[in-house]
Each structure stands twice: as structure tokens, then as C-alpha cells.
């Protein structure tokens, strides 16, 4: 039942937003009584924290694995990571955006627990990407001697902005610009 609440609720939040999705909507979509929601989550904010964590788990399992594949050169791993993410957004018609980014925009001022969790997820993504960037710098694939963490954060910031714009435009233009211009320039 908990998994169903998370899956159905995350889908609603992605399509309609966190604030526009009520507990009753989540329970109805999951075909469970509303009171059951509170058997699994102390609050709607606790639920929001969980769906963000579940989303990151899925994304990191599907696309983070590229960053850790030592059989591929580091620069190529970074490109594959972002290619996979672009494909994910393409598969969803560019309509849903990034759940972590969406939640960050919507709740970072209204829910401190969710803001902290989202901060942690961005930090985790930054560390994962920075490790790969550091490997590429050591191998001479990235000439920049800028901090690998700062480069990683800049890539994530640029990518999240491209995802947001792709969501508005419902095309891949912003994501292609990221891949063709931002990514190579930041990693030059």
C-alpha cells in the first residue's frame, strides 16, 4: 500500500504540482482510504520528502550508473549520463520536468524538511558527477583545473534550467543546447 501511495502520488505531483495535489487525491489514485495515508506518512511534507527520495533512487539507478562505469572514459560517462536524462525527458514528452527541480521551486520556502532533503539530493548528484569530472581531469580529458565540485554544480544548474525550459516549450531544443553548447564549454 505504501508503494502504491508513493507511485500514484508521485505521478500526481509530477503532473499537477505538490500544492495542487491533496492527500485525498493521492489516496483516491492509490485506491486506499484517506486515513491509510497517515499510517505510512506523518504529514504531506513527509510524503513529499519520500517521493523526492524515490525519484532520485530511480534516476540514480538508471542514469547515475553511467558516471560510475570505470570501463568507459570519464568524459564519455558524463555525456552518457546526460544523454540518458535527456532521453528520460523525451520519453515523457518534456511535460513533467524533474521532480526534484519542480519541488525545489514549489516548496523550498514552505517546507524546511523538504528543502533540506532536496538540498541533500542536489548535493549527492553533485558529488557523483564531481567524482567523474575529477577522474576526467586526472586523465587530461577535461583541461579545466576548476574545482570538480563547482563544475558539477554548474552542469546541474544548467541542465535543470534546460529541463525547465523544455517543460515550458515541450521540445528538446533547450536540452540539445545544453548537450551541444553548455556541456562542452563547461568541461573544456
Tab-separated table of C-alpha atoms in Angstrom:
chain	number	residue	atom	x	y	z
A	1	UNK	CA	0.000	0.000	0.000
A	2	UNK	CA	2.870	2.378	0.841
A	3	UNK	CA	4.499	1.740	-2.534
A	4	UNK	CA	1.211	2.364	-4.306
A	5	UNK	CA	0.738	5.650	-2.422
A	6	UNK	CA	4.261	6.729	-3.382
A	7	UNK	CA	3.932	5.747	-7.042
A	8	UNK	CA	0.468	7.152	-7.654
A	9	UNK	CA	1.123	10.231	-5.537
A	10	UNK	CA	4.424	10.997	-7.253
A	11	UNK	CA	2.677	10.779	-10.610
A	12	UNK	CA	0.013	13.249	-9.462
A	13	UNK	CA	2.609	15.629	-8.031
A	14	UNK	CA	4.634	15.499	-11.257
A	15	UNK	CA	1.568	16.286	-13.351
A	16	UNK	CA	-0.206	18.813	-11.106
A	17	UNK	CA	2.321	20.080	-8.566
A	18	UNK	CA	2.770	19.398	-4.860
A	19	UNK	CA	0.471	22.101	-3.538
A	20	UNK	CA	-2.305	21.273	-6.013
A	21	UNK	CA	-2.268	17.596	-5.039
A	22	UNK	CA	-4.189	16.808	-1.871
A	23	UNK	CA	-3.923	13.786	0.397
A	24	UNK	CA	-7.421	12.788	-0.729
A	25	UNK	CA	-6.256	12.876	-4.376
A	26	UNK	CA	-3.287	10.654	-3.541
A	27	UNK	CA	-5.406	8.153	-1.595
A	28	UNK	CA	-8.020	8.044	-4.355
A	29	UNK	CA	-5.386	7.470	-7.067
A	30	UNK	CA	-3.843	4.684	-4.979
A	31	UNK	CA	-7.286	3.186	-4.231
A	32	UNK	CA	-6.769	3.329	-0.474
A	33	UNK	CA	-8.751	5.026	2.293
A	34	UNK	CA	-7.509	8.538	3.095
A	35	UNK	CA	-6.706	7.501	6.668
A	36	UNK	CA	-4.276	4.895	5.339
A	37	UNK	CA	-2.091	7.704	4.018
A	38	UNK	CA	-1.344	8.762	7.589
A	39	UNK	CA	-0.491	5.190	8.567
A	40	UNK	CA	2.542	5.491	6.307
A	41	UNK	CA	3.388	9.200	6.347
A	42	UNK	CA	3.308	11.598	9.291
A	43	UNK	CA	2.407	14.501	7.006
A	44	UNK	CA	2.133	15.538	3.406
A	45	UNK	CA	5.634	17.044	3.732
A	46	UNK	CA	6.964	13.669	4.885
A	47	UNK	CA	5.324	12.159	1.817
A	48	UNK	CA	6.962	14.835	-0.372
A	49	UNK	CA	10.352	14.025	1.098
A	50	UNK	CA	9.790	10.351	0.316
A	51	UNK	CA	8.714	10.868	-3.291
A	52	UNK	CA	11.781	13.044	-3.882
A	53	UNK	CA	13.994	10.291	-2.443
A	54	UNK	CA	12.252	7.602	-4.517
A	55	UNK	CA	12.622	9.710	-7.659
A	56	UNK	CA	16.341	10.213	-7.003
A	57	UNK	CA	16.767	6.480	-6.361
A	58	UNK	CA	15.211	5.701	-9.755
A	59	UNK	CA	17.180	8.390	-11.586
A	60	UNK	CA	20.499	7.491	-9.966
A	61	UNK	CA	19.981	3.765	-10.610
A	62	UNK	CA	19.131	4.338	-14.257
A	63	UNK	CA	21.487	7.189	-15.150
A	64	UNK	CA	23.972	7.547	-12.297
A	65	UNK	CA	25.387	4.155	-13.208
A	66	UNK	CA	26.991	5.726	-16.275
A	67	UNK	CA	29.059	8.004	-14.066
A	68	UNK	CA	30.457	5.046	-12.134
A	69	UNK	CA	31.255	2.716	-15.070
A	70	UNK	CA	35.065	2.604	-14.974
A	71	UNK	CA	35.103	0.678	-18.288
A	72	UNK	CA	34.202	3.898	-20.111
A	73	UNK	CA	36.391	7.000	-20.162
A	74	UNK	CA	35.146	9.657	-17.703
A	75	UNK	CA	34.220	12.364	-20.217
A	76	UNK	CA	32.104	9.874	-22.169
A	77	UNK	CA	30.459	8.713	-18.918
A	78	UNK	CA	29.369	12.290	-18.226
A	79	UNK	CA	27.930	12.599	-21.737
A	80	UNK	CA	26.091	9.262	-21.406
A	81	UNK	CA	24.661	10.351	-18.057
A	82	UNK	CA	23.118	13.468	-19.540
A	83	UNK	CA	22.073	11.678	-22.762
A	84	UNK	CA	20.114	9.232	-20.598
A	85	UNK	CA	18.460	12.062	-18.702
A	86	UNK	CA	17.539	13.823	-21.951
A	87	UNK	CA	16.013	10.565	-23.221
A	88	UNK	CA	14.031	10.278	-19.975
A	89	UNK	CA	12.528	13.721	-20.529
A	90	UNK	CA	11.924	12.991	-24.216
A	91	UNK	CA	10.098	9.773	-23.254
A	92	UNK	CA	7.805	11.883	-21.050
A	93	UNK	CA	7.102	14.393	-23.804
A	94	UNK	CA	9.056	17.103	-21.937
A	95	UNK	CA	5.880	17.639	-19.906
A	96	UNK	CA	6.810	16.643	-16.359
A	97	UNK	CA	10.205	18.196	-15.724
A	98	UNK	CA	12.478	16.985	-12.948
A	99	UNK	CA	10.562	16.151	-9.777
A	100	UNK	CA	13.419	17.385	-7.597
A	101	UNK	CA	13.605	20.676	-9.510
A	102	UNK	CA	9.822	21.036	-9.532
A	103	UNK	CA	9.625	20.500	-5.778
A	104	UNK	CA	12.552	22.848	-5.173
A	105	UNK	CA	10.734	25.630	-6.994
A	106	UNK	CA	7.423	24.939	-5.310
A	107	UNK	CA	8.164	24.132	-1.663
A	108	UNK	CA	11.628	25.368	-0.715
A	109	UNK	CA	10.120	28.321	1.179
A	110	UNK	CA	7.180	26.497	2.732
A	111	UNK	CA	8.722	23.235	3.981
A	112	UNK	CA	12.081	23.190	5.704
A	113	UNK	CA	12.247	19.357	5.891
A	114	UNK	CA	11.611	19.070	2.161
A	115	UNK	CA	14.078	21.877	1.391
A	116	UNK	CA	16.773	20.079	3.393
A	117	UNK	CA	16.083	16.774	1.623
A	118	UNK	CA	16.160	18.416	-1.804
A	119	UNK	CA	19.415	20.157	-0.864
A	120	UNK	CA	20.822	16.755	0.076
A	121	UNK	CA	19.744	15.198	-3.224
A	122	UNK	CA	21.327	18.004	-5.260
A	123	UNK	CA	24.455	17.596	-3.118
A	124	UNK	CA	24.518	13.836	-3.750
A	125	UNK	CA	24.180	14.371	-7.509
A	126	UNK	CA	26.946	16.979	-7.387
A	127	UNK	CA	29.304	14.584	-5.564
A	128	UNK	CA	28.586	11.745	-8.014
A	129	UNK	CA	29.210	13.985	-11.017
A	130	UNK	CA	32.249	15.664	-9.408
A	131	UNK	CA	33.933	12.291	-8.877
A	132	UNK	CA	33.642	11.578	-12.590
A	133	UNK	CA	34.804	15.082	-13.532
A	134	UNK	CA	37.803	14.660	-11.231
A	135	UNK	CA	38.673	11.383	-12.992
A	136	UNK	CA	38.424	13.158	-16.360
A	137	UNK	CA	40.691	15.976	-15.127
A	138	UNK	CA	43.319	13.477	-13.928
A	139	UNK	CA	43.225	11.729	-17.309
A	140	UNK	CA	43.503	15.047	-19.162
A	141	UNK	CA	40.072	14.706	-20.799
A	142	UNK	CA	39.000	17.948	-19.138
A	143	UNK	CA	41.650	20.657	-19.210
A	144	UNK	CA	39.912	22.936	-16.729
A	145	UNK	CA	41.547	22.932	-13.330
A	146	UNK	CA	38.446	24.484	-11.770
A	147	UNK	CA	37.029	22.632	-8.819
A	148	UNK	CA	35.330	19.416	-9.933
A	149	UNK	CA	32.533	20.159	-7.455
A	150	UNK	CA	31.973	23.638	-8.875
A	151	UNK	CA	31.967	22.291	-12.428
A	152	UNK	CA	29.493	19.582	-11.406
A	153	UNK	CA	27.200	22.092	-9.717
A	154	UNK	CA	27.355	24.352	-12.786
A	155	UNK	CA	26.422	21.447	-15.058
A	156	UNK	CA	23.491	20.509	-12.843
A	157	UNK	CA	22.320	24.119	-12.688
A	158	UNK	CA	22.494	24.440	-16.471
A	159	UNK	CA	20.780	21.104	-17.013
A	160	UNK	CA	17.955	21.860	-14.578
A	161	UNK	CA	17.383	25.183	-16.330
A	162	UNK	CA	17.246	23.384	-19.676
A	163	UNK	CA	14.755	20.863	-18.255
A	164	UNK	CA	12.558	23.696	-17.006
A	165	UNK	CA	12.620	25.405	-20.389
A	166	UNK	CA	11.969	22.109	-22.219
A	167	UNK	CA	8.926	21.625	-19.983
A	168	UNK	CA	7.574	25.027	-20.994
A	169	UNK	CA	8.392	24.635	-24.702
A	170	UNK	CA	7.573	20.891	-24.859
A	171	UNK	CA	10.533	20.368	-27.194
A	172	UNK	CA	14.095	19.148	-26.841
A	173	UNK	CA	15.684	22.405	-28.058
A	174	UNK	CA	16.878	23.551	-24.622
A	175	UNK	CA	18.236	20.107	-23.782
A	176	UNK	CA	20.070	19.884	-27.096
A	177	UNK	CA	21.598	23.314	-26.454
A	178	UNK	CA	22.744	22.027	-23.079
A	179	UNK	CA	24.359	18.961	-24.687
A	180	UNK	CA	25.885	20.786	-27.638
A	181	UNK	CA	26.941	24.053	-26.022
A	182	UNK	CA	26.827	24.166	-22.226
A	183	UNK	CA	28.251	20.731	-21.520
A	184	UNK	CA	31.334	21.009	-23.772
A	185	UNK	CA	32.032	24.604	-22.731
A	186	UNK	CA	31.795	23.917	-19.021
A	187	UNK	CA	34.032	20.870	-19.378
A	188	UNK	CA	36.570	22.444	-21.768
